[in-house]
Coordinates of C-alpha atoms in Angstrom, one line a residue:
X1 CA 14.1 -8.7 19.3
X2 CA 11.9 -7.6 16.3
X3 CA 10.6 -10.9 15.6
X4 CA 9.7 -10.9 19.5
X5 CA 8.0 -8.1 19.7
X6 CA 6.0 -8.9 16.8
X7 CA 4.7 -12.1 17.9
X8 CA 4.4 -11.1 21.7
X9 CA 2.4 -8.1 21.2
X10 CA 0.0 -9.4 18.5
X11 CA -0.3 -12.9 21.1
X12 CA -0.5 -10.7 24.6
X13 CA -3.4 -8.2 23.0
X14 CA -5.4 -11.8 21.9
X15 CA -5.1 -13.3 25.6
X16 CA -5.9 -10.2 27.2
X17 CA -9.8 -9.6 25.2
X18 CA -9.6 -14.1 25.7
X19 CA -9.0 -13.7 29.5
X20 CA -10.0 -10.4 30.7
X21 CA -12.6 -10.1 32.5
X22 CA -13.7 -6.5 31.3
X23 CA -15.0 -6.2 27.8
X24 CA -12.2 -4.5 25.8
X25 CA -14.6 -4.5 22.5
X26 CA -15.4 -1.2 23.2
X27 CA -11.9 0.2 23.5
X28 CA -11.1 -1.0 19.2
X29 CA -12.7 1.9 17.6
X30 CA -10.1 4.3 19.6
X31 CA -7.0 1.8 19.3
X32 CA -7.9 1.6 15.9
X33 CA -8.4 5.5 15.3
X34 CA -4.6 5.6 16.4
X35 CA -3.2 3.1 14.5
X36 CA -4.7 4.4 11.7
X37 CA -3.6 8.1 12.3
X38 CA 0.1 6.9 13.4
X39 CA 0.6 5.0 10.4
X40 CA -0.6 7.7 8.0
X41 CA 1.6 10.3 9.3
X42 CA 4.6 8.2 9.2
X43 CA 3.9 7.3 5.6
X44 CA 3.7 10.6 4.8
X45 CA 6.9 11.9 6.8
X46 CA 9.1 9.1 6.5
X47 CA 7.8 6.4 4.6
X48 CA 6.8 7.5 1.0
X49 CA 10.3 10.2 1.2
X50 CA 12.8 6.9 1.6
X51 CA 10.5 4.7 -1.0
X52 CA 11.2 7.4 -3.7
X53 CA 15.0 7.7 -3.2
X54 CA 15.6 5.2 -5.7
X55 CA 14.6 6.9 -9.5
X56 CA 12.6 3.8 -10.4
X57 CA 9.4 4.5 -12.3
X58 CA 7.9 1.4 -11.6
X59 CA 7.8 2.3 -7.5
X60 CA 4.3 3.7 -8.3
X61 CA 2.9 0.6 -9.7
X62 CA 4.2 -1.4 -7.0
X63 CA 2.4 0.9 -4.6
X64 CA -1.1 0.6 -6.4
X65 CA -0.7 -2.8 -6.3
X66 CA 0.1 -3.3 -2.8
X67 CA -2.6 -1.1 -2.4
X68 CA -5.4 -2.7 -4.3
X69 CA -4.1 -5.7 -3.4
X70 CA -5.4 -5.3 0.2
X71 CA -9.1 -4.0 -0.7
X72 CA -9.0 -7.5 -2.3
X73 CA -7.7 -9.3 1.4
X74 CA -10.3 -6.9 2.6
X75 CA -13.3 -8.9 0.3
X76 CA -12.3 -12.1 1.8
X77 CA -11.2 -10.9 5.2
X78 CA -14.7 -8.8 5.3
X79 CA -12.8 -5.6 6.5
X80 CA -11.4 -7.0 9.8
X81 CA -8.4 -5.5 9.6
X82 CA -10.1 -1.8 10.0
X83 CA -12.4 -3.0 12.7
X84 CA -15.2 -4.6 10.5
X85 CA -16.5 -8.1 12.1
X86 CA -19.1 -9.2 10.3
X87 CA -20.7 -12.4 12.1
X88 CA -22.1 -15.1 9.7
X89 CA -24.5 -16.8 12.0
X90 CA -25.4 -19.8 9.7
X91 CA -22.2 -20.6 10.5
X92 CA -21.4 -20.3 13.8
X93 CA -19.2 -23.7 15.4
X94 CA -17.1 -23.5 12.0
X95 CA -13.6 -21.6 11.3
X96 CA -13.8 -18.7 9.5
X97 CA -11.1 -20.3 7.4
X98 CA -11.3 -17.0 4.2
X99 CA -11.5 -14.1 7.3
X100 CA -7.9 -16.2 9.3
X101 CA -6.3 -16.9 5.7
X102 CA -6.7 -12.8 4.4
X103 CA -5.9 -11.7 7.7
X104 CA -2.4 -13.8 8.0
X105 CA -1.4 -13.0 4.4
X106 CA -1.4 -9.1 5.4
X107 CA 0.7 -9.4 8.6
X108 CA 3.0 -11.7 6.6
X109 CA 3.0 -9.6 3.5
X110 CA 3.6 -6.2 5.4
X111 CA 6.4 -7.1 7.4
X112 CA 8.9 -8.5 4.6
X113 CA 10.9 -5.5 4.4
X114 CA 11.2 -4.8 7.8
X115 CA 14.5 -6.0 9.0
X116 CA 16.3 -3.9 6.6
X117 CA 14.4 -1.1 7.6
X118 CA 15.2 -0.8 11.3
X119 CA 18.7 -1.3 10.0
X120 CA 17.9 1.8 8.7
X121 CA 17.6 4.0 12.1
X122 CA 15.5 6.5 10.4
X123 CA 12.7 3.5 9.6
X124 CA 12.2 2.4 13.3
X125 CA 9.2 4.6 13.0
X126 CA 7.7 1.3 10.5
X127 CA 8.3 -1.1 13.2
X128 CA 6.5 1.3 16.0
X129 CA 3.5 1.8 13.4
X130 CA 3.3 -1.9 13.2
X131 CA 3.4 -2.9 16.7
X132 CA 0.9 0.3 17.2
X133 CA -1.6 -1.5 14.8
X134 CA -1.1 -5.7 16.1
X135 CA -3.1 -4.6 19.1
X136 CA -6.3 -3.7 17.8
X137 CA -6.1 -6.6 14.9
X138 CA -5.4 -8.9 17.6
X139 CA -8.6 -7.8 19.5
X140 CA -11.0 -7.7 16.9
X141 CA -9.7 -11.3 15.6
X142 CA -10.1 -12.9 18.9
X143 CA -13.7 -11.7 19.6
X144 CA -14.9 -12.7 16.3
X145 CA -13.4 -16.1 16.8
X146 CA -14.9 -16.0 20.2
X147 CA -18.3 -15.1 18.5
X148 CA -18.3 -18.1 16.4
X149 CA -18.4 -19.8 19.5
X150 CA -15.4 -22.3 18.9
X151 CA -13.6 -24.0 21.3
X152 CA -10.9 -22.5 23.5
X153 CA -8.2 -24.3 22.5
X154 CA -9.2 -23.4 18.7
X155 CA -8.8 -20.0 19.8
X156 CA -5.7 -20.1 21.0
X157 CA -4.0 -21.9 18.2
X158 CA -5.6 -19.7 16.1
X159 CA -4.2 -16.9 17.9
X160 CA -1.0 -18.4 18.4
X161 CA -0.7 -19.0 14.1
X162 CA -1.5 -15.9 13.6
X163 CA 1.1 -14.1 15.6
X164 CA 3.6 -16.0 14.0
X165 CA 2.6 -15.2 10.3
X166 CA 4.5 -11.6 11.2
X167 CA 7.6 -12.3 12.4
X168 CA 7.7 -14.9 9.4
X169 CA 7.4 -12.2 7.0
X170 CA 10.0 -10.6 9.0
X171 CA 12.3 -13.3 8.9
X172 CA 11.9 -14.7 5.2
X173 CA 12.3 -10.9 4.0
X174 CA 15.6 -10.8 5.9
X175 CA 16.7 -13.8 3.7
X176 CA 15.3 -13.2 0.2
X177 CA 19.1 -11.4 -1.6
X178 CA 17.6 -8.5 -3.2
X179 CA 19.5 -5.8 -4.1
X180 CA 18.3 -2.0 -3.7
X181 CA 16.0 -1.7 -6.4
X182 CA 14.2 -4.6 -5.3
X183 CA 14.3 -3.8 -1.9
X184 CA 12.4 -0.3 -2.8
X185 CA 9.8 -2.4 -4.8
X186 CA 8.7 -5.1 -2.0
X187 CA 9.2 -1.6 0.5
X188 CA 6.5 -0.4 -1.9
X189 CA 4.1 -3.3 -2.0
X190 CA 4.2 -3.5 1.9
X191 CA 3.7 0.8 2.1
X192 CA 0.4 0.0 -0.6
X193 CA -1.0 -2.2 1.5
X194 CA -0.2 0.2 4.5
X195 CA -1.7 3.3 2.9
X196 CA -5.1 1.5 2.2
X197 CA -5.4 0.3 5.7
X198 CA -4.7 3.7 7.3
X199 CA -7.0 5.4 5.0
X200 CA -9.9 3.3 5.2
X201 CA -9.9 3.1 9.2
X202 CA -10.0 6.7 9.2
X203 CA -12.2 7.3 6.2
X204 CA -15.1 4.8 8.0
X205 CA -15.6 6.0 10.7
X206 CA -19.4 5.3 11.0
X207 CA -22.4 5.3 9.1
X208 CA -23.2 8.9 9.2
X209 CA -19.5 9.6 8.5
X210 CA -18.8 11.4 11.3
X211 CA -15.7 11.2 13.5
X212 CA -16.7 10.9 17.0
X213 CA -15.1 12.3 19.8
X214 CA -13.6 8.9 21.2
X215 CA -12.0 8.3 18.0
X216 CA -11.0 11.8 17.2
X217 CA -8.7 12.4 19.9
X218 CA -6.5 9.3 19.7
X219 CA -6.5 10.6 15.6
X220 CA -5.0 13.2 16.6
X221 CA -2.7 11.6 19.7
X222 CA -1.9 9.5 16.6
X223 CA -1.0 12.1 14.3
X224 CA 0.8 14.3 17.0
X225 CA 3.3 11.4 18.0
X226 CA 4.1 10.9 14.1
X227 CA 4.7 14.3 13.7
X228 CA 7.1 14.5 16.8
X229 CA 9.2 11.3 15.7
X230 CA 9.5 13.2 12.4
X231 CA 10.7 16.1 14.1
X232 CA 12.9 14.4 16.4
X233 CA 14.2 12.7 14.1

């Protein structure tokens, strides 16, 4: 069911912006602002608690590197992943072959410790901040493909791969016999990359650096359900 959900919901958000017939565009900057709040607050309530359960001094350079390991997907994706689309117009008709490549390696790279996480009931809250966050990558994706004016079918395949690339993180983690201590350092890698992503969506949010009203209250909707599914729990 998890690897399901991770490729139907990354696929469904792609076809709806490739088939709707309102323009969603405008709608990223709020899904986003969620996301981005959402996965913040459940790094901070659940997420970084369980990583340092294990006395392992080396969790902390794991978690930089996880971290600076997605500002350098970021260089090569050109920020898409916190709603940055630059288009290259030199190059429109080709495949933005760096943008698909940095985009895939973060939804495969974030998911690896997954399953055994949501074996852990108190970690579901991972899998909901990840599903939370396919959406908006899934739009933003599809329109800039859609902006380099490619083919349909390209598209789709495209957007077909790259729904995969999630639940194959998902899976391959599931297999790799680690035992705890490894577990809590390829948890931290995955919460790195996390952290970065969250921050930098709400840190930019535009030029003036000002959060608008449209993205401010799905921050805060964002933060608020975090906060309840730590009090709940």
């Amino acid at each position: 069911m998890v690897y399901f959900l991770l490729f139907i919901i990354s696929l469904l958000s792609g076809l709806v912006l490739f088939y709707g017939k309102k323009d969603f565009t405008k709608l990223i900057p709020s899904f986003l602002s969620f996301s981005g709040a959402y996965l913040i607050g459940i790094s901070f309530l659940h997420l970084l608690p369980e990583l340092f359960v294990v006395h392992d001094h080396s969790i902390g350079l794991f978690l930089a590197l996880g971290f600076f390991l997605q500002l350098i997907l970021d260089y090569f994706s050109g920020g898409i992943e916190h709603g940055h689309t630059h288009l290259n117009k030199s190059k429109l008709g080709s495949f933005p072959y760096l943008v698909f490549l940095s985009l895939s390696l973060h939804a495969f790279l974030e998911t690896l410790p997954l399953i055994e996480m949501v074996e852990n009931r108190s970690l579901n809250s991972y899998l909901v901040g990840l599903l939370i966050h396919k959406a908006p990558i899934s739009f933003v994706l599809t329109s800039l493909l859609i902006a380099y004016q490619l083919k349909k079918r390209t598209v789709l395949l495209a957007l077909i791969i790259f729904s995969l690339w999630a639940p194959l993180g998902a899976y391959l983690g599931n297999y790799i016999e680690v035992s705890q201590l490894y577990f809590q350092r390829l948890f931290a890698l995955s919460l790195g990359i996390i952290l970065h992503l969250s921050t930098t969506i709400l840190i930019e949010n535009n030029d003036q650096h000002q959060i608008q009203l449209k993205k401010l209250l799905p921050l805060l909707l964002g933060v608020f359900l975090a906060l309840m599914s730590f009090l709940i729990h």
